[in-house]
mmCIF file of C-alpha atoms in Angstrom:
data_model
loop_
_atom_site.group_PDB
_atom_site.id
_atom_site.type_symbol
_atom_site.label_atom_id
_atom_site.label_comp_id
_atom_site.label_asym_id
_atom_site.label_seq_id
_atom_site.Cartn_x
_atom_site.Cartn_y
_atom_site.Cartn_z
ATOM 1 C CA MET A 1 -99.499 -37.032 -36.357
ATOM 2 C CA LYS A 2 -100.370 -39.909 -38.538
ATOM 3 C CA TYR A 3 -96.799 -40.093 -40.012
ATOM 4 C CA PHE A 4 -95.250 -40.017 -36.474
ATOM 5 C CA ILE A 5 -97.603 -42.759 -35.330
ATOM 6 C CA ARG A 6 -96.495 -44.848 -38.331
ATOM 7 C CA LEU A 7 -92.808 -44.252 -37.497
ATOM 8 C CA MET A 8 -93.345 -45.488 -33.996
ATOM 9 C CA LYS A 9 -94.860 -48.700 -35.390
ATOM 10 C CA TYR A 10 -91.213 -49.541 -36.231
ATOM 11 C CA SER A 11 -90.299 -49.385 -32.474
ATOM 12 C CA PHE A 12 -93.265 -51.640 -31.770
ATOM 13 C CA ASN A 13 -91.723 -54.331 -33.845
ATOM 14 C CA TYR A 14 -89.423 -54.671 -30.767
ATOM 15 C CA ARG A 15 -92.256 -54.561 -28.292
ATOM 16 C CA ASN A 16 -90.803 -56.961 -25.762
ATOM 17 C CA ARG A 17 -87.908 -54.636 -25.509
ATOM 18 C CA PHE A 18 -89.884 -51.496 -25.613
ATOM 19 C CA VAL A 19 -92.347 -52.695 -22.958
ATOM 20 C CA LEU A 20 -89.580 -53.746 -20.477
ATOM 21 C CA GLY A 21 -88.193 -50.298 -21.068
ATOM 22 C CA LEU A 22 -91.530 -48.720 -20.033
ATOM 23 C CA VAL A 23 -91.780 -50.739 -16.886
ATOM 24 C CA PHE A 24 -88.389 -49.720 -15.715
ATOM 25 C CA ALA A 25 -89.216 -46.181 -16.611
ATOM 26 C CA LEU A 26 -92.438 -46.415 -14.315
ATOM 27 C CA LEU A 27 -89.969 -48.059 -11.542
ATOM 28 C CA THR A 28 -87.568 -45.089 -11.839
ATOM 29 C CA ALA A 29 -90.292 -42.440 -11.463
ATOM 30 C CA ILE A 30 -91.877 -44.409 -8.423
ATOM 31 C CA LEU A 31 -88.352 -44.780 -6.772
ATOM 32 C CA ASN A 32 -87.743 -40.891 -7.288
ATOM 33 C CA GLY A 33 -90.862 -40.036 -5.875
ATOM 34 C CA ILE A 34 -90.246 -42.452 -2.880
ATOM 35 C CA SER A 35 -86.770 -40.927 -2.364
ATOM 36 C CA LEU A 36 -88.288 -37.347 -2.373
ATOM 37 C CA THR A 37 -91.100 -38.171 0.190
ATOM 38 C CA SER A 38 -88.450 -39.734 2.395
ATOM 39 C CA LEU A 39 -87.036 -36.446 3.012
ATOM 40 C CA VAL A 40 -90.037 -35.367 5.053
ATOM 41 C CA PRO A 41 -88.749 -36.522 8.568
ATOM 42 C CA LEU A 42 -85.340 -34.960 7.580
ATOM 43 C CA PHE A 43 -86.990 -31.518 6.889
ATOM 44 C CA ASP A 44 -89.242 -31.794 10.077
ATOM 45 C CA SER A 45 -85.972 -32.669 12.268
ATOM 46 C CA LEU A 46 -83.673 -29.809 10.836
ATOM 47 C CA GLY A 47 -83.797 -26.564 12.856
ATOM 48 C CA GLY A 48 -85.922 -28.276 15.627
ATOM 49 C CA ASP A 49 -85.114 -28.384 19.418
ATOM 50 C CA THR A 50 -82.229 -30.709 19.998
ATOM 51 C CA THR A 51 -83.880 -32.403 22.732
ATOM 52 C CA LYS A 52 -87.046 -33.292 20.879
ATOM 53 C CA ARG A 53 -87.350 -36.763 19.509
ATOM 54 C CA LEU A 54 -88.485 -37.641 16.152
ATOM 55 C CA HIS A 55 -92.292 -37.748 15.518
ATOM 56 C CA PHE A 56 -94.170 -38.119 12.312
ATOM 57 C CA GLU A 57 -96.984 -35.662 12.793
ATOM 58 C CA LEU A 58 -100.317 -36.532 11.547
ATOM 59 C CA THR A 59 -102.234 -33.855 9.618
ATOM 60 C CA ASN A 60 -105.775 -33.022 10.264
ATOM 61 C CA PRO A 61 -107.201 -34.985 7.520
ATOM 62 C CA GLU A 62 -105.274 -37.969 8.616
ATOM 63 C CA LYS A 63 -106.602 -37.531 12.233
ATOM 64 C CA THR A 64 -110.156 -37.197 10.732
ATOM 65 C CA ILE A 65 -109.630 -40.742 8.815
ATOM 66 C CA LEU A 66 -108.675 -42.286 12.123
ATOM 67 C CA VAL A 67 -111.636 -40.807 13.929
ATOM 68 C CA GLU A 68 -113.997 -42.070 11.251
ATOM 69 C CA GLU A 69 -112.471 -45.691 11.349
ATOM 70 C CA ILE A 70 -112.950 -45.780 15.163
ATOM 71 C CA TYR A 71 -116.508 -44.661 15.084
ATOM 72 C CA MET A 72 -117.743 -45.854 11.707
ATOM 73 C CA GLY A 73 -115.457 -48.833 10.898
ATOM 74 C CA GLU A 74 -112.937 -49.323 8.317
ATOM 75 C CA GLU A 75 -115.710 -50.353 5.647
ATOM 76 C CA PHE A 76 -116.926 -46.832 5.444
ATOM 77 C CA LEU A 77 -113.614 -45.425 4.203
ATOM 78 C CA ASP A 78 -113.402 -44.914 0.589
ATOM 79 C CA GLY A 79 -110.463 -45.865 -1.925
ATOM 80 C CA LEU A 80 -108.392 -43.019 -1.367
ATOM 81 C CA ASP A 81 -108.944 -42.903 2.489
ATOM 82 C CA ARG A 82 -107.853 -46.734 2.531
ATOM 83 C CA ILE A 83 -104.521 -45.602 0.786
ATOM 84 C CA LYS A 84 -104.118 -42.759 3.177
ATOM 85 C CA ARG A 85 -104.796 -45.310 6.031
ATOM 86 C CA VAL A 86 -101.974 -47.362 4.975
ATOM 87 C CA ILE A 87 -99.711 -44.405 5.023
ATOM 88 C CA ILE A 88 -100.938 -43.668 8.538
ATOM 89 C CA SER A 89 -100.009 -46.819 9.775
ATOM 90 C CA ILE A 90 -96.511 -46.536 8.307
ATOM 91 C CA LYS A 91 -96.133 -43.344 10.079
ATOM 92 C CA LEU A 92 -97.175 -44.785 13.507
ATOM 93 C CA GLN A 93 -95.151 -47.729 13.189
ATOM 94 C CA LEU A 94 -91.944 -45.445 12.348
ATOM 95 C CA ASN A 95 -92.965 -43.349 15.341
ATOM 96 C CA GLU A 96 -92.753 -46.254 17.431
ATOM 97 C CA TYR A 97 -89.385 -47.323 15.965
ATOM 98 C CA THR A 98 -87.909 -43.822 16.056
ATOM 99 C CA LYS A 99 -89.353 -42.576 19.482
ATOM 100 C CA ASP A 100 -85.968 -42.683 21.112
ATOM 101 C CA MET A 101 -83.886 -41.027 18.309
ATOM 102 C CA GLU A 102 -82.482 -37.698 18.481
ATOM 103 C CA PRO A 103 -82.803 -35.347 15.477
ATOM 104 C CA LYS A 104 -79.226 -35.748 14.664
ATOM 105 C CA GLU A 105 -79.706 -39.703 14.413
ATOM 106 C CA VAL A 106 -82.868 -39.174 12.320
ATOM 107 C CA VAL A 107 -80.617 -37.097 9.721
ATOM 108 C CA TRP A 108 -78.191 -39.888 9.500
ATOM 109 C CA THR A 109 -80.759 -42.598 9.225
ATOM 110 C CA VAL A 110 -82.626 -40.806 6.426
ATOM 111 C CA CYS A 111 -79.512 -40.361 4.412
ATOM 112 C CA ILE A 112 -78.543 -44.051 4.924
ATOM 113 C CA ALA A 113 -82.147 -45.072 3.850
ATOM 114 C CA VAL A 114 -82.092 -42.712 0.856
ATOM 115 C CA PHE A 115 -78.881 -43.677 -0.573
ATOM 116 C CA PRO A 116 -79.852 -47.253 -1.692
ATOM 117 C CA LEU A 117 -82.949 -45.861 -3.359
ATOM 118 C CA TYR A 118 -80.849 -43.402 -5.499
ATOM 119 C CA LEU A 119 -78.608 -46.380 -6.419
ATOM 120 C CA LEU A 120 -81.610 -48.550 -7.326
ATOM 121 C CA LYS A 121 -83.152 -45.653 -9.195
ATOM 122 C CA MET A 122 -80.040 -45.254 -11.234
ATOM 123 C CA LEU A 123 -79.924 -48.919 -12.014
ATOM 124 C CA THR A 124 -83.631 -48.852 -13.231
ATOM 125 C CA TYR A 125 -82.945 -45.795 -15.129
ATOM 126 C CA LEU A 126 -79.971 -47.236 -17.122
ATOM 127 C CA ILE A 127 -82.081 -50.323 -18.007
ATOM 128 C CA SER A 128 -84.986 -48.216 -19.176
ATOM 129 C CA VAL A 129 -82.515 -46.072 -21.249
ATOM 130 C CA TYR A 130 -81.030 -49.206 -22.707
ATOM 131 C CA CYS A 131 -84.281 -50.871 -23.734
ATOM 132 C CA ILE A 132 -86.105 -47.929 -25.043
ATOM 133 C CA ALA A 133 -83.176 -46.366 -26.847
ATOM 134 C CA THR A 134 -82.049 -49.704 -28.657
ATOM 135 C CA SER A 135 -85.647 -50.360 -29.729
ATOM 136 C CA GLY A 136 -85.711 -46.815 -31.128
ATOM 137 C CA TYR A 137 -82.230 -47.145 -32.900
ATOM 138 C CA ARG A 138 -83.187 -50.584 -34.308
ATOM 139 C CA ALA A 139 -86.453 -48.703 -35.691
ATOM 140 C CA VAL A 140 -84.379 -46.229 -37.379
ATOM 141 C CA ARG A 141 -82.059 -48.893 -38.802
ATOM 142 C CA ASP A 142 -85.113 -50.640 -40.349
ATOM 143 C CA ILE A 143 -86.562 -47.413 -41.628
ATOM 144 C CA ARG A 144 -83.226 -46.506 -43.329
ATOM 145 C CA GLN A 145 -82.933 -50.075 -44.856
ATOM 146 C CA GLU A 146 -86.554 -49.930 -46.052
ATOM 147 C CA LEU A 147 -85.852 -46.477 -47.556
ATOM 148 C CA PHE A 148 -82.787 -47.576 -49.446
ATOM 149 C CA ASP A 149 -84.369 -50.730 -50.611
ATOM 150 C CA LYS A 150 -87.237 -48.765 -51.954
ATOM 151 C CA VAL A 151 -84.808 -46.347 -53.791
ATOM 152 C CA GLN A 152 -83.380 -49.404 -55.476
ATOM 153 C CA ARG A 153 -86.846 -50.363 -56.866
ATOM 154 C CA LEU A 154 -88.127 -46.894 -57.884
ATOM 155 C CA PRO A 155 -88.596 -46.463 -61.660
ATOM 156 C CA LEU A 156 -85.898 -44.643 -63.581
ATOM 157 C CA THR A 157 -88.581 -41.934 -64.448
ATOM 158 C CA TYR A 158 -88.358 -40.748 -60.767
ATOM 159 C CA PHE A 159 -84.629 -40.193 -61.135
ATOM 160 C CA TYR A 160 -85.016 -38.078 -64.176
ATOM 161 C CA LYS A 161 -87.618 -35.970 -62.577
ATOM 162 C CA GLU A 162 -86.100 -35.565 -59.121
ATOM 163 C CA LYS A 163 -82.748 -33.983 -58.270
ATOM 164 C CA THR A 164 -80.139 -36.294 -56.774
ATOM 165 C CA GLY A 165 -79.616 -33.964 -53.840
ATOM 166 C CA LEU A 166 -83.539 -34.049 -52.895
ATOM 167 C CA ILE A 167 -83.384 -37.841 -52.784
ATOM 168 C CA MET A 168 -80.172 -37.809 -50.601
ATOM 169 C CA SER A 169 -81.639 -35.106 -48.373
ATOM 170 C CA ARG A 170 -84.596 -37.454 -47.672
ATOM 171 C CA VAL A 171 -82.460 -40.422 -47.003
ATOM 172 C CA ILE A 172 -80.005 -38.571 -44.895
ATOM 173 C CA ASN A 173 -81.328 -35.406 -43.287
ATOM 174 C CA ASP A 174 -84.986 -36.644 -42.792
ATOM 175 C CA ALA A 175 -83.848 -39.987 -41.532
ATOM 176 C CA GLU A 176 -81.493 -38.309 -39.121
ATOM 177 C CA ILE A 177 -84.377 -36.058 -37.687
ATOM 178 C CA VAL A 178 -86.583 -39.054 -37.288
ATOM 179 C CA ALA A 179 -83.507 -41.055 -35.663
ATOM 180 C CA ALA A 180 -83.065 -38.273 -33.049
ATOM 181 C CA VAL A 181 -86.748 -38.094 -32.153
ATOM 182 C CA ILE A 182 -87.838 -41.793 -31.850
ATOM 183 C CA SER A 183 -84.767 -42.789 -30.084
ATOM 184 C CA SER A 184 -83.132 -40.447 -27.370
ATOM 185 C CA ASN A 185 -85.884 -37.864 -27.411
ATOM 186 C CA PHE A 186 -88.801 -40.161 -27.128
ATOM 187 C CA ARG A 187 -87.045 -42.209 -24.479
ATOM 188 C CA ASP A 188 -86.483 -38.991 -22.423
ATOM 189 C CA ALA A 189 -90.261 -38.113 -23.058
ATOM 190 C CA LEU A 190 -91.531 -41.430 -21.717
ATOM 191 C CA ILE A 191 -89.434 -41.155 -18.512
ATOM 192 C CA ASN A 192 -90.634 -37.631 -17.998
ATOM 193 C CA PHE A 193 -94.122 -38.538 -18.546
ATOM 194 C CA PHE A 194 -93.886 -41.074 -15.696
ATOM 195 C CA TYR A 195 -92.305 -38.524 -13.507
ATOM 196 C CA VAL A 196 -95.014 -36.100 -14.010
ATOM 197 C CA LEU A 197 -97.689 -38.831 -13.580
ATOM 198 C CA THR A 198 -96.251 -40.312 -10.420
ATOM 199 C CA HIS A 199 -95.332 -37.042 -8.757
ATOM 200 C CA LEU A 200 -98.702 -35.434 -9.532
ATOM 201 C CA LEU A 201 -100.267 -38.477 -7.785
ATOM 202 C CA ILE A 202 -98.081 -37.856 -4.813
ATOM 203 C CA LEU A 203 -99.027 -34.193 -4.512
ATOM 204 C CA ILE A 204 -102.733 -34.973 -4.839
ATOM 205 C CA TYR A 205 -102.401 -37.447 -2.045
ATOM 206 C CA MET A 206 -100.462 -34.890 0.241
ATOM 207 C CA ASN A 207 -103.535 -32.510 -0.233
ATOM 208 C CA THR A 208 -106.568 -33.525 -2.486
ATOM 209 C CA GLU A 209 -107.523 -29.885 -2.666
ATOM 210 C CA LEU A 210 -104.615 -29.269 -4.999
ATOM 211 C CA LEU A 211 -106.264 -31.776 -7.575
ATOM 212 C CA ILE A 212 -108.698 -28.855 -8.445
ATOM 213 C CA LEU A 213 -105.795 -26.508 -8.725
ATOM 214 C CA ALA A 214 -103.631 -28.897 -10.907
ATOM 215 C CA CYS A 215 -106.572 -29.387 -13.146
ATOM 216 C CA ILE A 216 -106.748 -25.566 -13.733
ATOM 217 C CA THR A 217 -103.104 -24.853 -14.041
ATOM 218 C CA ILE A 218 -102.099 -27.737 -16.342
ATOM 219 C CA PRO A 219 -104.138 -26.108 -19.465
ATOM 220 C CA VAL A 220 -102.311 -22.790 -18.495
ATOM 221 C CA VAL A 221 -98.831 -24.584 -18.779
ATOM 222 C CA ILE A 222 -99.611 -26.445 -21.963
ATOM 223 C CA LEU A 223 -101.325 -23.401 -23.764
ATOM 224 C CA PRO A 224 -98.033 -21.910 -25.064
ATOM 225 C CA VAL A 225 -97.151 -25.339 -26.789
ATOM 226 C CA THR A 226 -100.401 -25.566 -28.611
ATOM 227 C CA LEU A 227 -99.838 -21.941 -29.884
ATOM 228 C CA PHE A 228 -96.541 -22.808 -31.432
ATOM 229 C CA THR A 229 -97.281 -26.225 -32.825
ATOM 230 C CA ARG A 230 -98.452 -25.185 -36.242
ATOM 231 C CA LYS A 231 -95.586 -22.808 -36.627
ATOM 232 C CA ILE A 232 -93.131 -25.440 -35.707
ATOM 233 C CA SER A 233 -94.666 -27.800 -38.183
ATOM 234 C CA SER A 234 -94.875 -25.270 -41.060
ATOM 235 C CA SER A 235 -91.152 -24.041 -40.396
ATOM 236 C CA THR A 236 -89.700 -27.671 -40.255
ATOM 237 C CA THR A 237 -91.438 -28.645 -43.500
ATOM 238 C CA ARG A 238 -90.003 -25.505 -45.333
ATOM 239 C CA LEU A 239 -86.560 -26.026 -43.636
ATOM 240 C CA GLN A 240 -86.227 -29.613 -44.985
ATOM 241 C CA GLU A 241 -87.411 -28.295 -48.440
ATOM 242 C CA ARG A 242 -84.784 -25.658 -48.159
ATOM 243 C CA LEU A 243 -82.112 -28.235 -47.249
ATOM 244 C CA ALA A 244 -83.129 -30.553 -50.112
ATOM 245 C CA ASP A 245 -82.546 -27.505 -52.532
ATOM 246 C CA LEU A 246 -79.198 -26.910 -51.017
ATOM 247 C CA ASN A 247 -78.110 -30.371 -51.257
ATOM 248 C CA GLY A 248 -79.526 -30.655 -54.857
ATOM 249 C CA HIS A 249 -77.612 -27.388 -55.868
ATOM 250 C CA ILE A 250 -74.253 -28.638 -54.384
ATOM 251 C CA GLN A 251 -74.532 -32.057 -56.082
ATOM 252 C CA GLU A 252 -75.368 -30.654 -59.365
ATOM 253 C CA PHE A 253 -72.589 -27.943 -58.928
ATOM 254 C CA ILE A 254 -70.001 -30.624 -58.169
ATOM 255 C CA SER A 255 -70.904 -33.014 -60.852
ATOM 256 C CA GLY A 256 -71.109 -30.205 -63.523
ATOM 257 C CA ILE A 257 -68.003 -28.311 -62.386
ATOM 258 C CA LYS A 258 -66.157 -28.938 -65.735
ATOM 259 C CA VAL A 259 -69.018 -27.357 -67.722
ATOM 260 C CA ILE A 260 -69.344 -24.524 -65.264
ATOM 261 C CA ARG A 261 -65.637 -23.603 -65.636
ATOM 262 C CA THR A 262 -65.623 -24.132 -69.344
ATOM 263 C CA PHE A 263 -68.505 -21.369 -69.873
ATOM 264 C CA ARG A 264 -67.063 -19.251 -66.909
ATOM 265 C CA GLN A 265 -70.286 -19.404 -64.906
ATOM 266 C CA GLU A 266 -68.706 -19.349 -61.449
ATOM 267 C CA LYS A 267 -70.267 -15.978 -60.542
ATOM 268 C CA SER A 268 -73.814 -17.233 -61.437
ATOM 269 C CA GLU A 269 -73.424 -20.377 -59.475
ATOM 270 C CA ILE A 270 -72.252 -18.149 -56.365
ATOM 271 C CA LYS A 271 -75.165 -16.047 -56.611
ATOM 272 C CA LYS A 272 -77.467 -19.009 -56.859
ATOM 273 C CA PHE A 273 -75.880 -20.598 -53.940
ATOM 274 C CA LYS A 274 -76.022 -17.448 -51.704
ATOM 275 C CA ASN A 275 -79.814 -17.028 -52.578
ATOM 276 C CA ILE A 276 -80.519 -20.877 -51.376
ATOM 277 C CA ASN A 277 -78.111 -20.579 -48.435
ATOM 278 C CA ASP A 278 -79.825 -17.186 -47.115
ATOM 279 C CA LYS A 279 -83.145 -19.093 -47.418
ATOM 280 C CA VAL A 280 -81.995 -22.024 -45.472
ATOM 281 C CA TYR A 281 -80.431 -19.403 -42.736
ATOM 282 C CA LYS A 282 -83.860 -17.762 -42.435
ATOM 283 C CA ARG A 283 -86.020 -20.815 -42.253
ATOM 284 C CA ASN A 284 -83.506 -22.420 -39.694
ATOM 285 C CA PHE A 285 -83.489 -19.374 -37.520
ATOM 286 C CA LYS A 286 -87.437 -19.322 -37.396
ATOM 287 C CA GLY A 287 -87.533 -22.971 -36.711
ATOM 288 C CA GLN A 288 -85.302 -22.793 -33.774
ATOM 289 C CA PHE A 289 -87.043 -19.725 -32.576
ATOM 290 C CA TYR A 290 -90.370 -21.346 -32.419
ATOM 291 C CA LEU A 291 -89.050 -24.356 -30.897
ATOM 292 C CA GLN A 292 -87.225 -22.526 -28.115
ATOM 293 C CA MET A 293 -90.063 -19.955 -27.411
ATOM 294 C CA ALA A 294 -92.546 -22.647 -26.394
ATOM 295 C CA PRO A 295 -90.480 -24.004 -23.539
ATOM 296 C CA SER A 296 -89.494 -20.593 -22.280
ATOM 297 C CA LEU A 297 -93.191 -19.730 -21.949
ATOM 298 C CA VAL A 298 -93.847 -23.057 -20.273
ATOM 299 C CA GLU A 299 -91.130 -22.340 -17.741
ATOM 300 C CA LEU A 300 -92.592 -18.984 -17.155
ATOM 301 C CA THR A 301 -96.087 -20.222 -16.496
ATOM 302 C CA SER A 302 -94.828 -23.128 -14.370
ATOM 303 C CA SER A 303 -92.823 -20.836 -12.197
ATOM 304 C CA ILE A 304 -96.036 -18.633 -11.706
ATOM 305 C CA VAL A 305 -97.942 -21.895 -10.831
ATOM 306 C CA VAL A 306 -95.139 -22.852 -8.224
ATOM 307 C CA LEU A 307 -95.523 -19.260 -6.720
ATOM 308 C CA GLY A 308 -99.386 -19.936 -6.215
ATOM 309 C CA TYR A 309 -98.588 -23.340 -4.724
ATOM 310 C CA PHE A 310 -96.045 -21.763 -2.206
ATOM 311 C CA ALA A 311 -98.631 -19.490 -0.964
ATOM 312 C CA LEU A 312 -101.335 -21.769 -0.892
ATOM 313 C CA GLY A 313 -99.057 -24.261 1.096
ATOM 314 C CA ALA A 314 -98.116 -21.678 3.620
ATOM 315 C CA LYS A 315 -101.828 -21.420 4.352
ATOM 316 C CA PHE A 316 -102.208 -25.062 4.743
ATOM 317 C CA ILE A 317 -99.267 -25.149 7.231
ATOM 318 C CA TYR A 318 -101.114 -22.744 9.594
ATOM 319 C CA ALA A 319 -104.290 -24.708 8.982
ATOM 320 C CA GLY A 320 -102.781 -27.949 10.098
ATOM 321 C CA LYS A 321 -103.153 -29.589 6.726
ATOM 322 C CA PHE A 322 -99.311 -29.657 6.332
ATOM 323 C CA THR A 323 -96.371 -30.377 8.577
ATOM 324 C CA GLN A 324 -93.127 -28.305 7.833
ATOM 325 C CA GLY A 325 -91.499 -31.389 6.375
ATOM 326 C CA GLU A 326 -94.386 -32.133 4.209
ATOM 327 C CA PHE A 327 -94.618 -28.632 2.849
ATOM 328 C CA MET A 328 -90.873 -28.610 2.037
ATOM 329 C CA THR A 329 -91.123 -31.877 0.202
ATOM 330 C CA PHE A 330 -94.360 -30.749 -1.605
ATOM 331 C CA LEU A 331 -92.434 -27.587 -2.814
ATOM 332 C CA LEU A 332 -89.338 -29.807 -3.784
ATOM 333 C CA ILE A 333 -91.532 -32.108 -5.872
ATOM 334 C CA LEU A 334 -93.033 -28.971 -7.695
ATOM 335 C CA LEU A 335 -89.603 -27.629 -8.388
ATOM 336 C CA PHE A 336 -88.523 -31.001 -9.786
ATOM 337 C CA LEU A 337 -91.518 -31.188 -12.137
ATOM 338 C CA LEU A 338 -90.432 -28.044 -13.777
ATOM 339 C CA ARG A 339 -87.736 -29.855 -15.906
ATOM 340 C CA PRO A 340 -89.935 -32.710 -17.110
ATOM 341 C CA LEU A 341 -92.678 -30.331 -18.038
ATOM 342 C CA THR A 342 -90.221 -28.101 -19.925
ATOM 343 C CA GLN A 343 -88.768 -31.234 -21.877
ATOM 344 C CA LEU A 344 -92.183 -32.426 -22.464
ATOM 345 C CA SER A 345 -93.061 -29.168 -24.124
ATOM 346 C CA GLN A 346 -89.849 -29.275 -26.247
ATOM 347 C CA MET A 347 -90.969 -32.878 -27.354
ATOM 348 C CA VAL A 348 -94.185 -31.489 -28.813
ATOM 349 C CA GLY A 349 -92.186 -29.490 -31.249
ATOM 350 C CA LYS A 350 -89.680 -32.399 -32.035
ATOM 351 C CA ILE A 351 -92.659 -34.671 -32.742
ATOM 352 C CA THR A 352 -93.956 -32.031 -35.239
ATOM 353 C CA GLN A 353 -90.601 -32.244 -36.850
ATOM 354 C CA ALA A 354 -90.325 -35.940 -37.036
ATOM 355 C CA ASN A 355 -93.958 -35.891 -38.497
ATOM 356 C CA ALA A 356 -93.009 -33.551 -41.293
ATOM 357 C CA ALA A 357 -89.703 -35.594 -41.890
ATOM 358 C CA GLY A 358 -91.865 -38.893 -41.778
ATOM 359 C CA LYS A 359 -94.057 -37.365 -44.356
ATOM 360 C CA ARG A 360 -91.243 -36.838 -46.847
ATOM 361 C CA ILE A 361 -89.777 -40.367 -46.054
ATOM 362 C CA PHE A 362 -93.017 -42.102 -46.702
ATOM 363 C CA GLU A 363 -93.718 -40.366 -49.823
ATOM 364 C CA ILE A 364 -90.817 -42.201 -51.232
ATOM 365 C CA ILE A 365 -91.602 -45.596 -49.546
ATOM 366 C CA ASP A 366 -95.192 -45.450 -50.660
ATOM 367 C CA ARG A 367 -94.370 -44.794 -54.424
ATOM 368 C CA ASP A 368 -95.151 -47.464 -56.932
ATOM 369 C CA SER A 369 -92.152 -49.479 -57.792
ATOM 370 C CA GLU A 370 -90.856 -50.342 -61.169
ATOM 371 C CA ILE A 371 -92.898 -53.144 -62.740
ATOM 372 C CA GLU A 372 -90.967 -56.341 -62.499
ATOM 373 C CA GLU A 373 -90.753 -58.607 -65.471
ATOM 374 C CA GLN A 374 -93.298 -61.409 -65.228
ATOM 375 C CA LYS A 375 -92.332 -64.999 -64.750
ATOM 376 C CA GLY A 376 -92.599 -67.464 -67.551
ATOM 377 C CA LYS A 377 -91.202 -64.858 -70.211
ATOM 378 C CA LEU A 378 -90.332 -66.296 -73.644
ATOM 379 C CA ASN A 379 -86.756 -67.044 -74.377
ATOM 380 C CA LEU A 380 -85.554 -65.814 -77.761
ATOM 381 C CA GLU A 381 -84.094 -68.284 -80.096
ATOM 382 C CA THR A 382 -80.637 -67.834 -81.669
ATOM 383 C CA ILE A 383 -80.666 -64.876 -84.170
ATOM 384 C CA LYS A 384 -80.033 -66.092 -87.625
ATOM 385 C CA GLU A 385 -80.673 -63.333 -89.968
ATOM 386 C CA GLY A 386 -79.930 -60.137 -87.790
ATOM 387 C CA ILE A 387 -81.760 -57.255 -86.002
ATOM 388 C CA VAL A 388 -83.804 -54.603 -87.795
ATOM 389 C CA PHE A 389 -84.454 -51.199 -86.247
ATOM 390 C CA ASP A 390 -87.679 -50.028 -87.766
ATOM 391 C CA ASN A 391 -89.569 -46.609 -86.728
ATOM 392 C CA LEU A 392 -87.180 -46.244 -83.602
ATOM 393 C CA HIS A 393 -87.525 -43.257 -81.480
ATOM 394 C CA PHE A 394 -85.675 -41.931 -78.307
ATOM 395 C CA SER A 395 -87.124 -39.957 -75.423
ATOM 396 C CA TYR A 396 -86.700 -39.770 -71.573
ATOM 397 C CA PRO A 397 -89.149 -41.538 -69.519
ATOM 398 C CA GLY A 398 -92.334 -39.646 -68.628
ATOM 399 C CA THR A 399 -91.510 -37.052 -71.381
ATOM 400 C CA ASN A 400 -92.887 -36.519 -74.763
#
């Protein structure tokens, strides 16, 4: 991961833009959580008696908090109970405000209230995308520029030893992999991370007993990702090597096409290309297979976890720890979390790919540059008698 962290430092050069994107990403997740929890009264009203007025039901734990506050005082409430007390106060105020509303009016009121939230969420999402994505693309621009500048200063020995196609592969293919990950992919990962964080906190608030269950199930969901990380890393490295061989062979073929035609080596070159192309195909297939298997397993384990939550939630409804609306909202949030969790699991594989590509990029950037001529060099005077070549030999740099 050290190469990926080093790649991300290029984004941190634009930290103001990056931090602003993080703030708006967090606001997007919070607004999404608020919009989902605001559906509680809507679910409570649907399917109910048409003569029944809207009333936010207090769960048994919330009633217990009110009793403790009455008999023991507010100072005896802990931090989480104080937060719940604020929610209870909001419920009581809304009950007073909506006590004369019919269920039909409740539905319209909730829809009108949720619509501006979604508009505000869309605005904060767009700002977050703009800030994080632009900082990522600027970082990619800087990486490409530094890589190209470094190639200009490499000693000629390097170009004699390395194929031109291999160098082009690192400048183009590896840089493109890094560009996709630290710009758009990393942006989506940050937003999904805040989605998971904020919505898990909402679930924990709705029922603290689910905190223990969440701690047990999260490792089960993440386990498939850890099983495939090493395979993804190894497959990505080998795929980039095969692509470099492919680029190198094509470059040499095109530059030497006259010699190949002269000596009638077309069949030999076709055979070589077929061999390299088959290796690229096999390695690319394996890489994509490992990359897609991990999210599929995450989705499977997440679905099993949701079924467990569903069964446990039904039990809590009968026990008075949930209202019908809270349970439906709880289940809706769980289903919503499946997509961010799946995309985060995919991001692990993509980070592994970027780490492998970054390693190849930094192998060039970290190479020693050609020794520059020292300042203060002597200027030769005008040649009067001529130049004598004595004991002169020729060889390529780095060879005998």
